[in-house]
Structures are given as C-alpha cells and as structure tokens.
Amino acid sequence: MYYLPPYAPDLNPVEGTWSLLRRGWLSNVAFSTPEHLVQRIRRGLRHIQYRSDLIDGCLAETGLTIRPA
C-alpha cells in the first residue's frame, strides 16, 4: 500500500492517460456538442485500451508497480 499526498499528479497513472487524450484525440478539435466531446473521449480511451504499451507507459512514468495481493 502506498500513502500518497493529497495532490500527487506525478504519481497518478490517470494523469498520463488524460495527457495522451489531450495530445491526441482531443487536440485541435472544435466540439460542436457535448455528445461530440464524449464520442471523441470514448474513441480515444478505446484506442488506449487496446494498446497495452500505452497503459504500461502511463504506469511506468509514476514509478509505481502493480503486484498481486
């Protein structure tokens, strides 16, 4: 178990995922509706889901490891 400070974005793999979305599927897009934004987020997350190297990279940049309990 890791005790994290209240705000530690550099230790949160979700921050890396959002960074990938912002630099890729959400960049340079003018969203016409909230549904358009949701559609692009889902498409980007689906792409990331099937690329284990991207997920591993988001975890690796935190320096944390996942171990079975």
mmCIF file of N, CA, C and O in Angstrom, residues 12-57:
data_model
loop_
_atom_site.group_PDB
_atom_site.id
_atom_site.type_symbol
_atom_site.label_atom_id
_atom_site.label_comp_id
_atom_site.label_asym_id
_atom_site.label_seq_id
_atom_site.Cartn_x
_atom_site.Cartn_y
_atom_site.Cartn_z
ATOM 1 N N ASN A 12 -0.033 9.574 -10.316
ATOM 2 C CA ASN A 12 -1.347 9.110 -10.730
ATOM 3 C C ASN A 12 -1.322 8.709 -12.206
ATOM 4 O O ASN A 12 -1.200 9.563 -13.085
ATOM 5 N N PRO A 13 -1.455 7.401 -12.529
ATOM 6 C CA PRO A 13 -1.417 6.974 -13.925
ATOM 7 C C PRO A 13 -2.561 7.545 -14.766
ATOM 8 O O PRO A 13 -2.448 7.653 -15.980
ATOM 9 N N VAL A 14 -3.648 7.957 -14.127
ATOM 10 C CA VAL A 14 -4.764 8.541 -14.865
ATOM 11 C C VAL A 14 -4.344 9.860 -15.519
ATOM 12 O O VAL A 14 -4.805 10.200 -16.609
ATOM 13 N N GLU A 15 -3.449 10.597 -14.869
ATOM 14 C CA GLU A 15 -2.952 11.849 -15.454
ATOM 15 C C GLU A 15 -2.250 11.585 -16.789
ATOM 16 O O GLU A 15 -2.376 12.356 -17.728
ATOM 17 N N GLY A 16 -1.501 10.481 -16.855
ATOM 18 C CA GLY A 16 -0.846 10.116 -18.111
ATOM 19 C C GLY A 16 -1.848 9.778 -19.197
ATOM 20 O O GLY A 16 -1.665 10.124 -20.364
ATOM 21 N N THR A 17 -2.930 9.114 -18.817
ATOM 22 C CA THR A 17 -3.982 8.774 -19.783
ATOM 23 C C THR A 17 -4.638 10.032 -20.323
ATOM 24 O O THR A 17 -4.841 10.174 -21.525
ATOM 25 N N TRP A 18 -4.966 10.974 -19.442
ATOM 26 C CA TRP A 18 -5.557 12.232 -19.890
ATOM 27 C C TRP A 18 -4.586 13.005 -20.780
ATOM 28 O O TRP A 18 -4.982 13.653 -21.741
ATOM 29 N N SER A 19 -3.320 12.924 -20.448
ATOM 30 C CA SER A 19 -2.319 13.597 -21.279
ATOM 31 C C SER A 19 -2.317 13.020 -22.689
ATOM 32 O O SER A 19 -2.239 13.761 -23.676
ATOM 33 N N LEU A 20 -2.394 11.689 -22.790
ATOM 34 C CA LEU A 20 -2.460 11.059 -24.112
ATOM 35 C C LEU A 20 -3.693 11.514 -24.879
ATOM 36 O O LEU A 20 -3.615 11.810 -26.076
ATOM 37 N N LEU A 21 -4.827 11.583 -24.201
ATOM 38 C CA LEU A 21 -6.061 12.029 -24.858
ATOM 39 C C LEU A 21 -5.952 13.477 -25.319
ATOM 40 O O LEU A 21 -6.338 13.806 -26.448
ATOM 41 N N ARG A 22 -5.435 14.335 -24.451
ATOM 42 C CA ARG A 22 -5.335 15.762 -24.806
ATOM 43 C C ARG A 22 -4.381 16.000 -25.970
ATOM 44 O O ARG A 22 -4.619 16.863 -26.813
ATOM 45 N N ARG A 23 -3.295 15.221 -26.020
ATOM 46 C CA ARG A 23 -2.323 15.408 -27.105
ATOM 47 C C ARG A 23 -2.754 14.727 -28.389
ATOM 48 O O ARG A 23 -2.235 15.042 -29.445
ATOM 49 N N GLY A 24 -3.685 13.788 -28.314
ATOM 50 C CA GLY A 24 -4.076 13.024 -29.492
ATOM 51 C C GLY A 24 -5.483 13.324 -29.948
ATOM 52 O O GLY A 24 -5.730 14.222 -30.742
ATOM 53 N N TRP A 25 -6.430 12.586 -29.411
ATOM 54 C CA TRP A 25 -7.797 12.601 -29.922
ATOM 55 C C TRP A 25 -8.569 13.854 -29.578
ATOM 56 O O TRP A 25 -9.590 14.127 -30.202
ATOM 57 N N LEU A 26 -8.123 14.622 -28.618
ATOM 58 C CA LEU A 26 -8.857 15.829 -28.243
ATOM 59 C C LEU A 26 -8.173 17.109 -28.714
ATOM 60 O O LEU A 26 -8.704 18.196 -28.502
ATOM 61 N N SER A 27 -7.026 16.976 -29.349
ATOM 62 C CA SER A 27 -6.306 18.191 -29.760
ATOM 63 C C SER A 27 -6.838 18.711 -31.094
ATOM 64 O O SER A 27 -7.267 17.950 -31.958
ATOM 65 N N ASN A 28 -6.836 20.023 -31.208
ATOM 66 C CA ASN A 28 -7.226 20.709 -32.441
ATOM 67 C C ASN A 28 -8.612 20.322 -32.931
ATOM 68 O O ASN A 28 -8.832 20.142 -34.122
ATOM 69 N N VAL A 29 -9.554 20.177 -32.011
ATOM 70 C CA VAL A 29 -10.933 19.834 -32.371
ATOM 71 C C VAL A 29 -11.860 20.867 -31.747
ATOM 72 O O VAL A 29 -11.744 21.181 -30.566
ATOM 73 N N ALA A 30 -12.764 21.398 -32.557
ATOM 74 C CA ALA A 30 -13.806 22.277 -32.039
ATOM 75 C C ALA A 30 -15.053 21.418 -31.867
ATOM 76 O O ALA A 30 -15.654 20.979 -32.846
ATOM 77 N N PHE A 31 -15.409 21.136 -30.635
ATOM 78 C CA PHE A 31 -16.530 20.260 -30.363
ATOM 79 C C PHE A 31 -17.833 21.022 -30.536
ATOM 80 O O PHE A 31 -18.035 22.072 -29.950
ATOM 81 N N SER A 32 -18.716 20.465 -31.358
ATOM 82 C CA SER A 32 -19.977 21.139 -31.654
ATOM 83 C C SER A 32 -21.036 20.880 -30.590
ATOM 84 O O SER A 32 -21.906 21.723 -30.364
ATOM 85 N N THR A 33 -20.954 19.726 -29.945
ATOM 86 C CA THR A 33 -21.923 19.376 -28.907
ATOM 87 C C THR A 33 -21.202 18.607 -27.797
ATOM 88 O O THR A 33 -20.121 18.055 -28.034
ATOM 89 N N PRO A 34 -21.811 18.539 -26.626
ATOM 90 C CA PRO A 34 -21.210 17.707 -25.571
ATOM 91 C C PRO A 34 -21.108 16.237 -25.999
ATOM 92 O O PRO A 34 -20.164 15.543 -25.633
ATOM 93 N N GLU A 35 -22.064 15.771 -26.796
ATOM 94 C CA GLU A 35 -22.029 14.394 -27.277
ATOM 95 C C GLU A 35 -20.816 14.150 -28.173
ATOM 96 O O GLU A 35 -20.232 13.067 -28.151
ATOM 97 N N HIS A 36 -20.445 15.146 -28.952
ATOM 98 C CA HIS A 36 -19.260 15.044 -29.809
ATOM 99 C C HIS A 36 -18.000 14.877 -28.952
ATOM 100 O O HIS A 36 -17.125 14.060 -29.254
ATOM 101 N N LEU A 37 -17.909 15.640 -27.874
ATOM 102 C CA LEU A 37 -16.785 15.520 -26.943
ATOM 103 C C LEU A 37 -16.739 14.119 -26.323
ATOM 104 O O LEU A 37 -15.691 13.474 -26.295
ATOM 105 N N VAL A 38 -17.893 13.633 -25.856
ATOM 106 C CA VAL A 38 -17.958 12.303 -25.244
ATOM 107 C C VAL A 38 -17.554 11.232 -26.259
ATOM 108 O O VAL A 38 -16.821 10.294 -25.930
ATOM 109 N N GLN A 39 -18.004 11.377 -27.490
ATOM 110 C CA GLN A 39 -17.663 10.415 -28.534
ATOM 111 C C GLN A 39 -16.153 10.363 -28.765
ATOM 112 O O GLN A 39 -15.564 9.282 -28.861
ATOM 113 N N ARG A 40 -15.513 11.518 -28.812
ATOM 114 C CA ARG A 40 -14.064 11.555 -29.029
ATOM 115 C C ARG A 40 -13.299 10.975 -27.843
ATOM 116 O O ARG A 40 -12.301 10.280 -28.016
ATOM 117 N N ILE A 41 -13.763 11.257 -26.621
ATOM 118 C CA ILE A 41 -13.117 10.698 -25.431
ATOM 119 C C ILE A 41 -13.231 9.179 -25.446
ATOM 120 O O ILE A 41 -12.249 8.473 -25.218
ATOM 121 N N ARG A 42 -14.418 8.672 -25.740
ATOM 122 C CA ARG A 42 -14.613 7.216 -25.776
ATOM 123 C C ARG A 42 -13.747 6.567 -26.851
ATOM 124 O O ARG A 42 -13.168 5.504 -26.629
ATOM 125 N N ARG A 43 -13.664 7.192 -28.005
ATOM 126 C CA ARG A 43 -12.835 6.643 -29.087
ATOM 127 C C ARG A 43 -11.366 6.607 -28.664
ATOM 128 O O ARG A 43 -10.663 5.623 -28.886
ATOM 129 N N GLY A 44 -10.909 7.673 -28.041
ATOM 130 C CA GLY A 44 -9.522 7.711 -27.583
ATOM 131 C C GLY A 44 -9.243 6.685 -26.501
ATOM 132 O O GLY A 44 -8.227 5.987 -26.536
ATOM 133 N N LEU A 45 -10.155 6.556 -25.536
ATOM 134 C CA LEU A 45 -9.972 5.571 -24.471
ATOM 135 C C LEU A 45 -10.007 4.148 -25.017
ATOM 136 O O LEU A 45 -9.263 3.278 -24.567
ATOM 137 N N ARG A 46 -10.861 3.901 -26.013
ATOM 138 C CA ARG A 46 -10.911 2.582 -26.631
ATOM 139 C C ARG A 46 -9.589 2.262 -27.317
ATOM 140 O O ARG A 46 -9.078 1.145 -27.228
ATOM 141 N N HIS A 47 -9.017 3.244 -27.975
ATOM 142 C CA HIS A 47 -7.721 3.049 -28.633
ATOM 143 C C HIS A 47 -6.632 2.754 -27.601
ATOM 144 O O HIS A 47 -5.831 1.842 -27.787
ATOM 145 N N ILE A 48 -6.621 3.502 -26.519
ATOM 146 C CA ILE A 48 -5.630 3.292 -25.461
ATOM 147 C C ILE A 48 -5.825 1.913 -24.817
ATOM 148 O O ILE A 48 -4.858 1.228 -24.508
ATOM 149 N N GLN A 49 -7.080 1.503 -24.643
ATOM 150 C CA GLN A 49 -7.387 0.217 -24.006
ATOM 151 C C GLN A 49 -6.728 -0.944 -24.745
ATOM 152 O O GLN A 49 -6.273 -1.895 -24.122
ATOM 153 N N TYR A 50 -6.685 -0.873 -26.064
ATOM 154 C CA TYR A 50 -6.127 -1.969 -26.854
ATOM 155 C C TYR A 50 -4.636 -1.821 -27.124
ATOM 156 O O TYR A 50 -4.058 -2.623 -27.833
ATOM 157 N N ARG A 51 -4.015 -0.793 -26.577
ATOM 158 C CA ARG A 51 -2.565 -0.596 -26.709
ATOM 159 C C ARG A 51 -1.933 -0.706 -25.332
ATOM 160 O O ARG A 51 -1.771 0.274 -24.619
ATOM 161 N N SER A 52 -1.605 -1.926 -24.941
ATOM 162 C CA SER A 52 -1.076 -2.153 -23.599
ATOM 163 C C SER A 52 0.223 -1.394 -23.353
ATOM 164 O O SER A 52 0.535 -1.045 -22.220
ATOM 165 N N ASP A 53 0.974 -1.112 -24.420
ATOM 166 C CA ASP A 53 2.211 -0.356 -24.241
ATOM 167 C C ASP A 53 1.930 1.062 -23.742
ATOM 168 O O ASP A 53 2.697 1.614 -22.959
ATOM 169 N N LEU A 54 0.824 1.657 -24.167
ATOM 170 C CA LEU A 54 0.463 2.994 -23.691
ATOM 171 C C LEU A 54 0.075 2.954 -22.219
ATOM 172 O O LEU A 54 0.468 3.816 -21.430
ATOM 173 N N ILE A 55 -0.694 1.943 -21.845
ATOM 174 C CA ILE A 55 -1.100 1.800 -20.448
ATOM 175 C C ILE A 55 0.128 1.547 -19.574
ATOM 176 O O ILE A 55 0.281 2.140 -18.504
ATOM 177 N N ASP A 56 1.012 0.659 -20.045
ATOM 178 C CA ASP A 56 2.236 0.388 -19.292
ATOM 179 C C ASP A 56 3.075 1.651 -19.138
ATOM 180 O O ASP A 56 3.679 1.890 -18.096
ATOM 181 N N GLY A 57 3.122 2.479 -20.172
ATOM 182 C CA GLY A 57 3.882 3.721 -20.114
ATOM 183 C C GLY A 57 3.317 4.691 -19.093
ATOM 184 O O GLY A 57 4.068 5.353 -18.377
#
